[in-house]
XYZ file of C-alpha atoms in Angstrom:
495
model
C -73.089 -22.530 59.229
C -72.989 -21.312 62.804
C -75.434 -23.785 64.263
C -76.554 -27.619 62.940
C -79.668 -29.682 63.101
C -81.456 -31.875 65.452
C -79.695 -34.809 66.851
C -81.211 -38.779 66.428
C -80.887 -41.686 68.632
C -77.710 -44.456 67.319
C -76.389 -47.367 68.554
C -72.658 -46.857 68.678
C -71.727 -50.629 70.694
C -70.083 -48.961 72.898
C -70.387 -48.917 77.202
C -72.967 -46.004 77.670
C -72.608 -42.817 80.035
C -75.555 -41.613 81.858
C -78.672 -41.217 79.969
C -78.737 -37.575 79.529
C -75.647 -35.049 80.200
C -73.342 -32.638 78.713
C -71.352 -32.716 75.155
C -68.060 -33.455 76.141
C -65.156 -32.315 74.079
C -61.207 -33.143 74.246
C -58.826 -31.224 71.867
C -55.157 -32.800 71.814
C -52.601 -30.503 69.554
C -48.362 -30.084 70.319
C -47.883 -27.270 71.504
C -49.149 -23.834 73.105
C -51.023 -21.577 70.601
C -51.807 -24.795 68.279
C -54.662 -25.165 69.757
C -55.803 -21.345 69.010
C -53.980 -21.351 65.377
C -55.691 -24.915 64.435
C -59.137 -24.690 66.151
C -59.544 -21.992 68.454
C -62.862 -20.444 67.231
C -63.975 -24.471 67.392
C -63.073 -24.535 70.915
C -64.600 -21.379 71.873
C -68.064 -22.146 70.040
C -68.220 -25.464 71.691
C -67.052 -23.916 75.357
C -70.162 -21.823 75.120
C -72.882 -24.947 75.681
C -70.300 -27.965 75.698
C -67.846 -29.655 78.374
C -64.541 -28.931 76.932
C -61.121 -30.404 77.948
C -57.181 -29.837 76.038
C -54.460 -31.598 76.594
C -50.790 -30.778 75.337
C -48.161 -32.260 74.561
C -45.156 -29.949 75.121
C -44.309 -26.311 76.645
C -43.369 -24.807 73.027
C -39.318 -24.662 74.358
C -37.874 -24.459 70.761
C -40.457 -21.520 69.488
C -39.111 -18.519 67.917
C -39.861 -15.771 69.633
C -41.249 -12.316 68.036
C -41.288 -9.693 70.495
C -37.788 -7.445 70.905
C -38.561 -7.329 74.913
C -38.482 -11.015 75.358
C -36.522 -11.877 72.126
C -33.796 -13.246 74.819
C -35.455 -16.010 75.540
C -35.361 -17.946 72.644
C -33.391 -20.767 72.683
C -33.240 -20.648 76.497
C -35.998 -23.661 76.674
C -36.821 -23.600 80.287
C -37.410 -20.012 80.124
C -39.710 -20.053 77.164
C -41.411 -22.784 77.904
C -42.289 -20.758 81.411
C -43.429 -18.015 79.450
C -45.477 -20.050 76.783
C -47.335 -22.256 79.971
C -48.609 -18.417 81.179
C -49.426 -17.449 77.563
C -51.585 -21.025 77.085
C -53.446 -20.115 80.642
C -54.621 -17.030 79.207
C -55.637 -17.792 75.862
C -57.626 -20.948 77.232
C -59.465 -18.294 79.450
C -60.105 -16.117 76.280
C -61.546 -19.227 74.358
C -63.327 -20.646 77.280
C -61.531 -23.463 77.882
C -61.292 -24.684 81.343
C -59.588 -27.983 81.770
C -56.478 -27.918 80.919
C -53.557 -30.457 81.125
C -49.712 -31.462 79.381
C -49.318 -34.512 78.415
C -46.580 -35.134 80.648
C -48.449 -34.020 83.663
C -51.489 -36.828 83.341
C -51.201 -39.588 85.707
C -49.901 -42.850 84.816
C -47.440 -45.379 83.534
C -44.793 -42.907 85.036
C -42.424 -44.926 85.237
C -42.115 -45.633 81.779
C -42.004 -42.184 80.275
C -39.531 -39.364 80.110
C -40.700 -36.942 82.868
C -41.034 -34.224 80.394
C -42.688 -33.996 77.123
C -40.379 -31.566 74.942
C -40.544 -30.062 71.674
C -38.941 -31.217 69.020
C -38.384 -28.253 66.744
C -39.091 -27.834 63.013
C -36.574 -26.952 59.721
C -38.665 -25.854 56.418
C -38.347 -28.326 53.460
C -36.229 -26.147 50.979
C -37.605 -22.884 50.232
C -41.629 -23.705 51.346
C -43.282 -22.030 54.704
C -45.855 -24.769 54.035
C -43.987 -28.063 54.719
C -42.019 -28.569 57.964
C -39.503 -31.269 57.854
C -37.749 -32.634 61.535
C -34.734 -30.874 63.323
C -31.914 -33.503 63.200
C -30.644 -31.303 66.573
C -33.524 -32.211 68.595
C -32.636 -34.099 71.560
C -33.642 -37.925 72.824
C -36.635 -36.312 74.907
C -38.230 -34.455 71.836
C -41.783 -35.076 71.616
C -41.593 -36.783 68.007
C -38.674 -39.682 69.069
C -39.908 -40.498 72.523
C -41.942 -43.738 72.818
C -45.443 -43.417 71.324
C -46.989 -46.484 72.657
C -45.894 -45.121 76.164
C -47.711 -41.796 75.150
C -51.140 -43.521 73.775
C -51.283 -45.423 76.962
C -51.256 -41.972 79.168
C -53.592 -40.319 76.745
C -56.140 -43.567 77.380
C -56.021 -43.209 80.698
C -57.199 -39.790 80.298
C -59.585 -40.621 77.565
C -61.054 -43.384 79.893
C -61.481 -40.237 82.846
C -63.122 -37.849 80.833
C -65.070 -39.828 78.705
C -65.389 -37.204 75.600
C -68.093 -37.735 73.052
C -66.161 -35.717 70.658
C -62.001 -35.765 69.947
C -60.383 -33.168 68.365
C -56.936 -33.000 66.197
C -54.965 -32.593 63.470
C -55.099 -34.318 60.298
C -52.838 -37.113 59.659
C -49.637 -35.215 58.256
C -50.179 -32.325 61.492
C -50.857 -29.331 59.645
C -48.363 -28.766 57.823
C -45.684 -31.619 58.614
C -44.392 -30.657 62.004
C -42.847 -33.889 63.621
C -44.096 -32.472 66.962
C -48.069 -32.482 65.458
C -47.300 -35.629 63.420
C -46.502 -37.725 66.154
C -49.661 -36.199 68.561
C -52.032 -37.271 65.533
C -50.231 -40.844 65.948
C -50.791 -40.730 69.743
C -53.871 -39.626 69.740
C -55.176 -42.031 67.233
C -53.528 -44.940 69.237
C -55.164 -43.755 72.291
C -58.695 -44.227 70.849
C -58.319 -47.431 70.368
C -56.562 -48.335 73.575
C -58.965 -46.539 75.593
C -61.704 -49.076 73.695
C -60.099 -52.056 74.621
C -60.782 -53.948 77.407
C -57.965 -55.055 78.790
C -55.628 -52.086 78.227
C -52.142 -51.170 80.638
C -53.859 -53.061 83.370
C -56.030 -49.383 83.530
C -59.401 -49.993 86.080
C -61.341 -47.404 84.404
C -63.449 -48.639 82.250
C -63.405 -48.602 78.513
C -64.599 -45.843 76.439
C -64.731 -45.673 73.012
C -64.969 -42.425 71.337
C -68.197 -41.902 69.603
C -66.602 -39.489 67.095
C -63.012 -38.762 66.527
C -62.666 -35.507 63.867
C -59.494 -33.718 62.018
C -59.845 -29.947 62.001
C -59.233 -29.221 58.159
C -59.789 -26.470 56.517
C -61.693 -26.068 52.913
C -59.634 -25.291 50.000
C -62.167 -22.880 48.053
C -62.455 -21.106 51.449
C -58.916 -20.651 51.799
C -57.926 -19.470 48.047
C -60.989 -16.841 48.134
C -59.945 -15.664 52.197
C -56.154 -15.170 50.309
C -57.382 -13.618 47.514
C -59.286 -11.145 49.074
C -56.339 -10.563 51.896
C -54.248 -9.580 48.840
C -56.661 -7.141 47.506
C -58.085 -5.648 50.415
C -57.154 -2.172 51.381
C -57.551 -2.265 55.677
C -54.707 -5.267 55.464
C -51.031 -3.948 57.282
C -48.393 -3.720 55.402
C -45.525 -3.984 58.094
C -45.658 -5.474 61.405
C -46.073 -3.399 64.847
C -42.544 -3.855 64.507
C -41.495 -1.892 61.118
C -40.912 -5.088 59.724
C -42.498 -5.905 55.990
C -45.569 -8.583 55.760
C -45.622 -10.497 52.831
C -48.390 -12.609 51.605
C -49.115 -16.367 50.631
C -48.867 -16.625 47.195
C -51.460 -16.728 44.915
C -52.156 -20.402 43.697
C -49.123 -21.569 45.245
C -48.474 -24.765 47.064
C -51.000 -25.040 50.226
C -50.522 -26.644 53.542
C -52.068 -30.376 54.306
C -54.396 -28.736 56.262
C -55.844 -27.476 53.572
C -58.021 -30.150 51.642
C -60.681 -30.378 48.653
C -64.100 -29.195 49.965
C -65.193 -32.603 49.184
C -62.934 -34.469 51.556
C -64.352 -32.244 54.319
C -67.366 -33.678 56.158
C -68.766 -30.381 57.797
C -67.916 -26.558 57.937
C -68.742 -24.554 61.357
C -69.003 -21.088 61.046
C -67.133 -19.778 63.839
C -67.689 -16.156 63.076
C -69.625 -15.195 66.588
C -66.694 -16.047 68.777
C -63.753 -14.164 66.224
C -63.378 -11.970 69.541
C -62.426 -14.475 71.534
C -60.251 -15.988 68.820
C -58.193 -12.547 68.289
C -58.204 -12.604 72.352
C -56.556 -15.806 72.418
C -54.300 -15.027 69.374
C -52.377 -11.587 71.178
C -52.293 -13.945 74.310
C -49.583 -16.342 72.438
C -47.311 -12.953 71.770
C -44.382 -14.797 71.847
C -45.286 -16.488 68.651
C -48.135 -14.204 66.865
C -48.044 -11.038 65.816
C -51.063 -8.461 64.644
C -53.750 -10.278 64.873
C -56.794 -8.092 63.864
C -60.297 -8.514 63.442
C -61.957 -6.649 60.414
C -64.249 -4.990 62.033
C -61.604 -3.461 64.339
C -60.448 -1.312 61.300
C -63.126 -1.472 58.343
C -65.944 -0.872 61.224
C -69.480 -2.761 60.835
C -70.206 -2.275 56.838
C -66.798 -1.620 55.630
C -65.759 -5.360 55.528
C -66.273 -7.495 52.091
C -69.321 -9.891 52.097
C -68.355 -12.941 54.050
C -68.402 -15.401 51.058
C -66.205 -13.413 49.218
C -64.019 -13.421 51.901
C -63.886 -17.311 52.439
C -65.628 -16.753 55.396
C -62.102 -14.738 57.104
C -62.564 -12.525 60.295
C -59.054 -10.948 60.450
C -55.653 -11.346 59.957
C -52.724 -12.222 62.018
C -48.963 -12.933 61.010
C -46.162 -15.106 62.946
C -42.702 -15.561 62.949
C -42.096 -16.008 59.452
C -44.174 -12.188 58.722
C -46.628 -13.961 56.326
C -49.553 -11.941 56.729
C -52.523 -14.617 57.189
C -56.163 -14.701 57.046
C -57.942 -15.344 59.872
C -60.717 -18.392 59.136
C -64.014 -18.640 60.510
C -64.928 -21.232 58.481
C -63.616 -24.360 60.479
C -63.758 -27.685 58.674
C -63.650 -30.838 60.267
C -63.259 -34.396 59.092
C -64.500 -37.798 60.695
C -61.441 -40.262 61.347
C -62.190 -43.363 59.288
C -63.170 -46.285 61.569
C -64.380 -43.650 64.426
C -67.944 -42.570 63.927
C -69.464 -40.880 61.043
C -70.106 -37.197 59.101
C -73.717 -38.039 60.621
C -72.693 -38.511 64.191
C -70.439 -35.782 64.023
C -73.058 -33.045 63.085
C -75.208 -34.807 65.864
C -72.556 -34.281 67.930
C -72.461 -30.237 67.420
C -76.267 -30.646 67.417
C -76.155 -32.004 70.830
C -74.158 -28.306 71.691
C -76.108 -25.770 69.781
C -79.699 -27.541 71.450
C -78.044 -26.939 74.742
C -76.992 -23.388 73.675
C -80.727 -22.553 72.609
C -82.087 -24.573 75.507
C -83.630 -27.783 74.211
C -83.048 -30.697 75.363
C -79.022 -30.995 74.052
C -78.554 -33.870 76.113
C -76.229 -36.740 74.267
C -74.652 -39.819 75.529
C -72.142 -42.950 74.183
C -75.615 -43.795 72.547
C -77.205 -41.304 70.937
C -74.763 -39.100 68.863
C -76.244 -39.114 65.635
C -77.337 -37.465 62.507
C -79.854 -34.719 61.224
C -83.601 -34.355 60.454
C -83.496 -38.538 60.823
C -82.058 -38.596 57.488
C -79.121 -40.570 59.080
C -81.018 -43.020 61.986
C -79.433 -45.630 61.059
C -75.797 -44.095 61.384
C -73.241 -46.725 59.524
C -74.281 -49.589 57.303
C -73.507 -52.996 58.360
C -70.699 -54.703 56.172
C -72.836 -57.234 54.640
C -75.351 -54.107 53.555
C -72.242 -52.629 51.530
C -71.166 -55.996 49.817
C -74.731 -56.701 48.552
C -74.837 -53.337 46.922
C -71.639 -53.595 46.055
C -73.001 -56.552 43.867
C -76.287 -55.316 42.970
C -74.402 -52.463 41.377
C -72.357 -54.696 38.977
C -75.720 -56.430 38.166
C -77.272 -53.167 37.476
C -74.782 -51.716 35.284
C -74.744 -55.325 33.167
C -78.835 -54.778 32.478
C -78.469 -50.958 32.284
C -76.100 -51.192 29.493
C -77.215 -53.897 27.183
C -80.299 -52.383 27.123
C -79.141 -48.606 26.407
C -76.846 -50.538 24.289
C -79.726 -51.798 22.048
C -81.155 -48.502 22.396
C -78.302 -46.000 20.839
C -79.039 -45.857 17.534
C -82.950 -44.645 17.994
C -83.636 -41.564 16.213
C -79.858 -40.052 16.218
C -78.838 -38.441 17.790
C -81.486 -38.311 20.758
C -80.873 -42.199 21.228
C -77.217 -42.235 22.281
C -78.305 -39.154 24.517
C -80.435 -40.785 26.379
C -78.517 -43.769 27.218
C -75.514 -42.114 28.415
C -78.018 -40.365 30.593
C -79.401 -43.712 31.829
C -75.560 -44.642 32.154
C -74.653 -42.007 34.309
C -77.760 -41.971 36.351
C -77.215 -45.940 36.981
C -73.798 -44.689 38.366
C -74.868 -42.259 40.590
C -78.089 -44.666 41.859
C -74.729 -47.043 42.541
C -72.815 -44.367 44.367
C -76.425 -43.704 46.559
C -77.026 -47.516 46.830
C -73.222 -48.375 47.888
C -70.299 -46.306 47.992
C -67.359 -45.096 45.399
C -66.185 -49.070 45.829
C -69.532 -50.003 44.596
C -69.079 -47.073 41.758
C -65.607 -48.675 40.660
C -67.891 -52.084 40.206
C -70.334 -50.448 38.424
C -68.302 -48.993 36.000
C -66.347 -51.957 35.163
C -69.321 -54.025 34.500
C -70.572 -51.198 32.115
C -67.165 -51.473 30.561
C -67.407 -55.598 30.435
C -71.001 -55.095 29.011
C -70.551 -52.905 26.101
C -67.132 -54.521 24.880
C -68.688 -57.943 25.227
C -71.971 -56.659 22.940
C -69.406 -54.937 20.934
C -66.537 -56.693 20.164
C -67.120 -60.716 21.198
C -70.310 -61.739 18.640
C -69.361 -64.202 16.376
C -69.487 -62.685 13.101
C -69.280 -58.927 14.320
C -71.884 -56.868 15.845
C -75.071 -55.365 14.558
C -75.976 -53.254 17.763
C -72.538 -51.102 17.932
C -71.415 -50.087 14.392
C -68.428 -49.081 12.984
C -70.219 -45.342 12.483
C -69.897 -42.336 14.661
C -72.291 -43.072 16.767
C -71.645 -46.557 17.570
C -67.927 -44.383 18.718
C -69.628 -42.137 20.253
C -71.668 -44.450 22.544
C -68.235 -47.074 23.562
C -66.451 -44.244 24.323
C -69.469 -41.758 26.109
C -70.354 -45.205 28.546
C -67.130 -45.508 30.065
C -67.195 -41.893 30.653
C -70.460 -41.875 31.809
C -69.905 -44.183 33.905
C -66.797 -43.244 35.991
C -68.610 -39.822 36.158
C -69.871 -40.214 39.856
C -66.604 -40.883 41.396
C -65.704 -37.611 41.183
C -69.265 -35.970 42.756
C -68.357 -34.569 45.980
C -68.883 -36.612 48.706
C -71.295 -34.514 50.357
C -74.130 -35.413 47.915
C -74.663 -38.914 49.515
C -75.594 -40.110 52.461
C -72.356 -41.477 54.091
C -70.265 -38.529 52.936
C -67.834 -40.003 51.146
């Protein structure tokens, strides 16, 4: 979607802002051009109607570096990292981003931190480009072993200045396992909470608590179809600028933890109208990417593939390792547990694209929330989801005795139609509760028929020893487990 739906008042218990002002965004990734590579068509769709602030962590000193006219610098750390601060500056100004800060440059607790953030380098696991393991060479002020609680604290200090309704980063394994983006998850996470807490590193800001802290992600079923049609399409390069061969990912092979099933991914923002600015920001970080090309640079306005069957892709760009890679449009994004909700994260983007059109795209602490007031309520209280955690166990009990008594009508329409009431029952639990109250559903459906069926005295005369009486033990416990596996997406907290 480029674009989500109106935005409802929610109580978040948290220490409003002002009534009515700006989104406010903070994005917090490792290293210079993460922030592009990971979510920069994000970034530059929220820049155009939303506060946006980045933050850091390191200079990028251990980067490999691509072009032959500053190929010198690599390993030289200083000198990089000199080069990669001037490359950041100007892909922030492609994306729109105007506050900018490293970690190591935000005020406080200084004297209990290194005075500089550096990165920690990266070794592949084995013969995978999709799984970084750590360096064992990196030194004692690498990013990943320096003193996370020392980081969080800086980070809440910030997080207590700006006051973001919205926090941005990677998912918990960073990507793709770089110690470097691991470790800036960790601090990040950490810094939520200590910006929330009242008494925090003797801080006299006040407390903030992030209304909505989200993982950029990435669909799977857009990713296989964007690599599928990279393969196949004939305006893709097949060397680099340099003379240098591209290869590409390979088909059904192993995919990076960014990557995850379209169910676990609460929303999808189609990025598409700011894929200039993307590619802008991408040929800033030429140190580290190479060829990155829009579509419609070279395939012109209707020689590109329909979107869909593209996975949503804009481009293509390569880095060090010459794997030609699509570039995604299609941005997913998922809702840290504990830290808001799929529901006040679309409000959230609601809040920008009202502001974009000119409504009234106000939001405060107070009043992210979800869309068309399907969501007012935002999350249920605990005692809500242990009562319907119950009543689903007591509904599956009644459901199934009675479908139980009911098999045998008219075979073989009766078993039909009480595996249908079965797996309705489960999916009214999954709508009632959540897959917890599922699980407790299902295993009272299990209890119920084995009880009718196996613990008469006597033996049964409900569940036969024919077919169908078969047919109906086993079809219940299927039927019933069924609505785990519906994608999350169907049901109102998005699980």
């Amino acid at each position: 979607m480029d674009g989500v739906s109106t935005m409802e008042p929610a109580e978040t218990g948290v220490s409003e802002s002002a009534p009515s002002e700006e989104l406010r965004v903070l994005g917090a990734f490792a290293h210079p051009d993460d922030e592009t590579l990971v979510a920069g068509g994000l970034l530059a769709w929220l820049a155009r109607s939303a506060e946006v602030h980045l933050v850091t962590a390191t200079r990028g000193e251990r980067g490999e570096v691509i072009p032959g006219d500053i190929a010198h610098l690599e390993g030289d750390g200083p000198a990089l990292a000199a080069v990669r601060e001037a490359e950041l500056a100007e892909a922030l100004a492609a994306l729109g981003v105007g506050s900018h800060h490293f970690l190591d440059a935000l005020p406080g607790l200084t004297d209990r931190r290194p005075a500089r953030y550096v990165d920690s380098g990266m070794q592949w696991d084995g013969d995978s480009r999709v799984r970084a393991v750590p360096d064992p060479s990196s030194g004692r002020d690498a990013f990943s072993r320096t003193d996370a609680e020392v980081a969080a604290g800086v980070l809440a200090a910030h997080l207590r200045q700006v006051r973001p309704h919205l926090v941005l980063i990677d998912e918990p394994d960073g990507g793709y396992g770089h110690p470097d983006h691991v470790r800036m998850h960790e601090v990040m996470m950490r810094a939520v909470g200590v910006a929330a807490e009242q008494e925090s590193f003797k801080q006299e800001t006040e407390p903030w608590r992030v209304p909505v802290v989200a993982w950029v992600v990435r669909p799977e079923s857009a990713v296989r179809a964007a690599e599928q049609w990279l393969a196949r399409t004939p305006h893709r390069p097949f060397l680099t600028t340099l003379g240098r061969p591209l290869a590409l990912p390979e088909p059904d092979g192993m995919l990076a933890s960014i990557v995850k099933p379209d169910a676990a991914v609460d929303l999808v923002v189609d990025t598409t109208a700011v894929a200039d600015q993307v590619v802008a920001a991408l040929r800033a970080h030429r140190s580290q990417v190479q060829d990155a090309t829009l579509l419609a640079e070279v395939a012109g306005p209707d020689g590109a593939a329909p979107a869909d069957e593209r996975g949503g892709a804009v481009g293509w760009f390569a880095l060090s390792n010459e794997i030609l890679q699509p570039l995604h449009a299609r941005i997913g994004l998922r809702v840290a547990p504990g830290w808001g909700s799929p529901a006040a994260l679309r409000g959230a983007l609601a809040a920008a694209e009202a502001h974009r059109a000119g409504a009234t795209g106000a939001v405060s602490a107070g009043s992210i929330a979800g869309d068309e007031g399907a969501d007012e309520l935002g999350d249920p209280p605990g005692w809500y989801l242990v009562l319907m955690r119950a009543f689903t166990g007591l509904m599956g009990v009644v459901v199934t005795a009675a479908a139980t008594a009911f098999h045998r009508w008219e075979p073989p329409f009766g078993v039909m139609i009480a595996l249908l009431v079965v797996l309705s029952s489960g999916v009214l639990a999954r709508s009632f509760a959540d897959r917890i109250g599922v699980l407790v559903h299902g295993l009272a459906v299990a209890a119920t028929v084995l009880a009718i069926a196996y613990l008469r005295p006597g033996g049964d005369v409900v569940v036969t020893d024919e077919a169908i009486g078969t047919v109906w033990l086993l079809g219940a416990l299927v039927a019933a487990v069924t609505p785990t596996v519906l994608p999350g997406s169907w049901f109102r907290d998005g699980r």
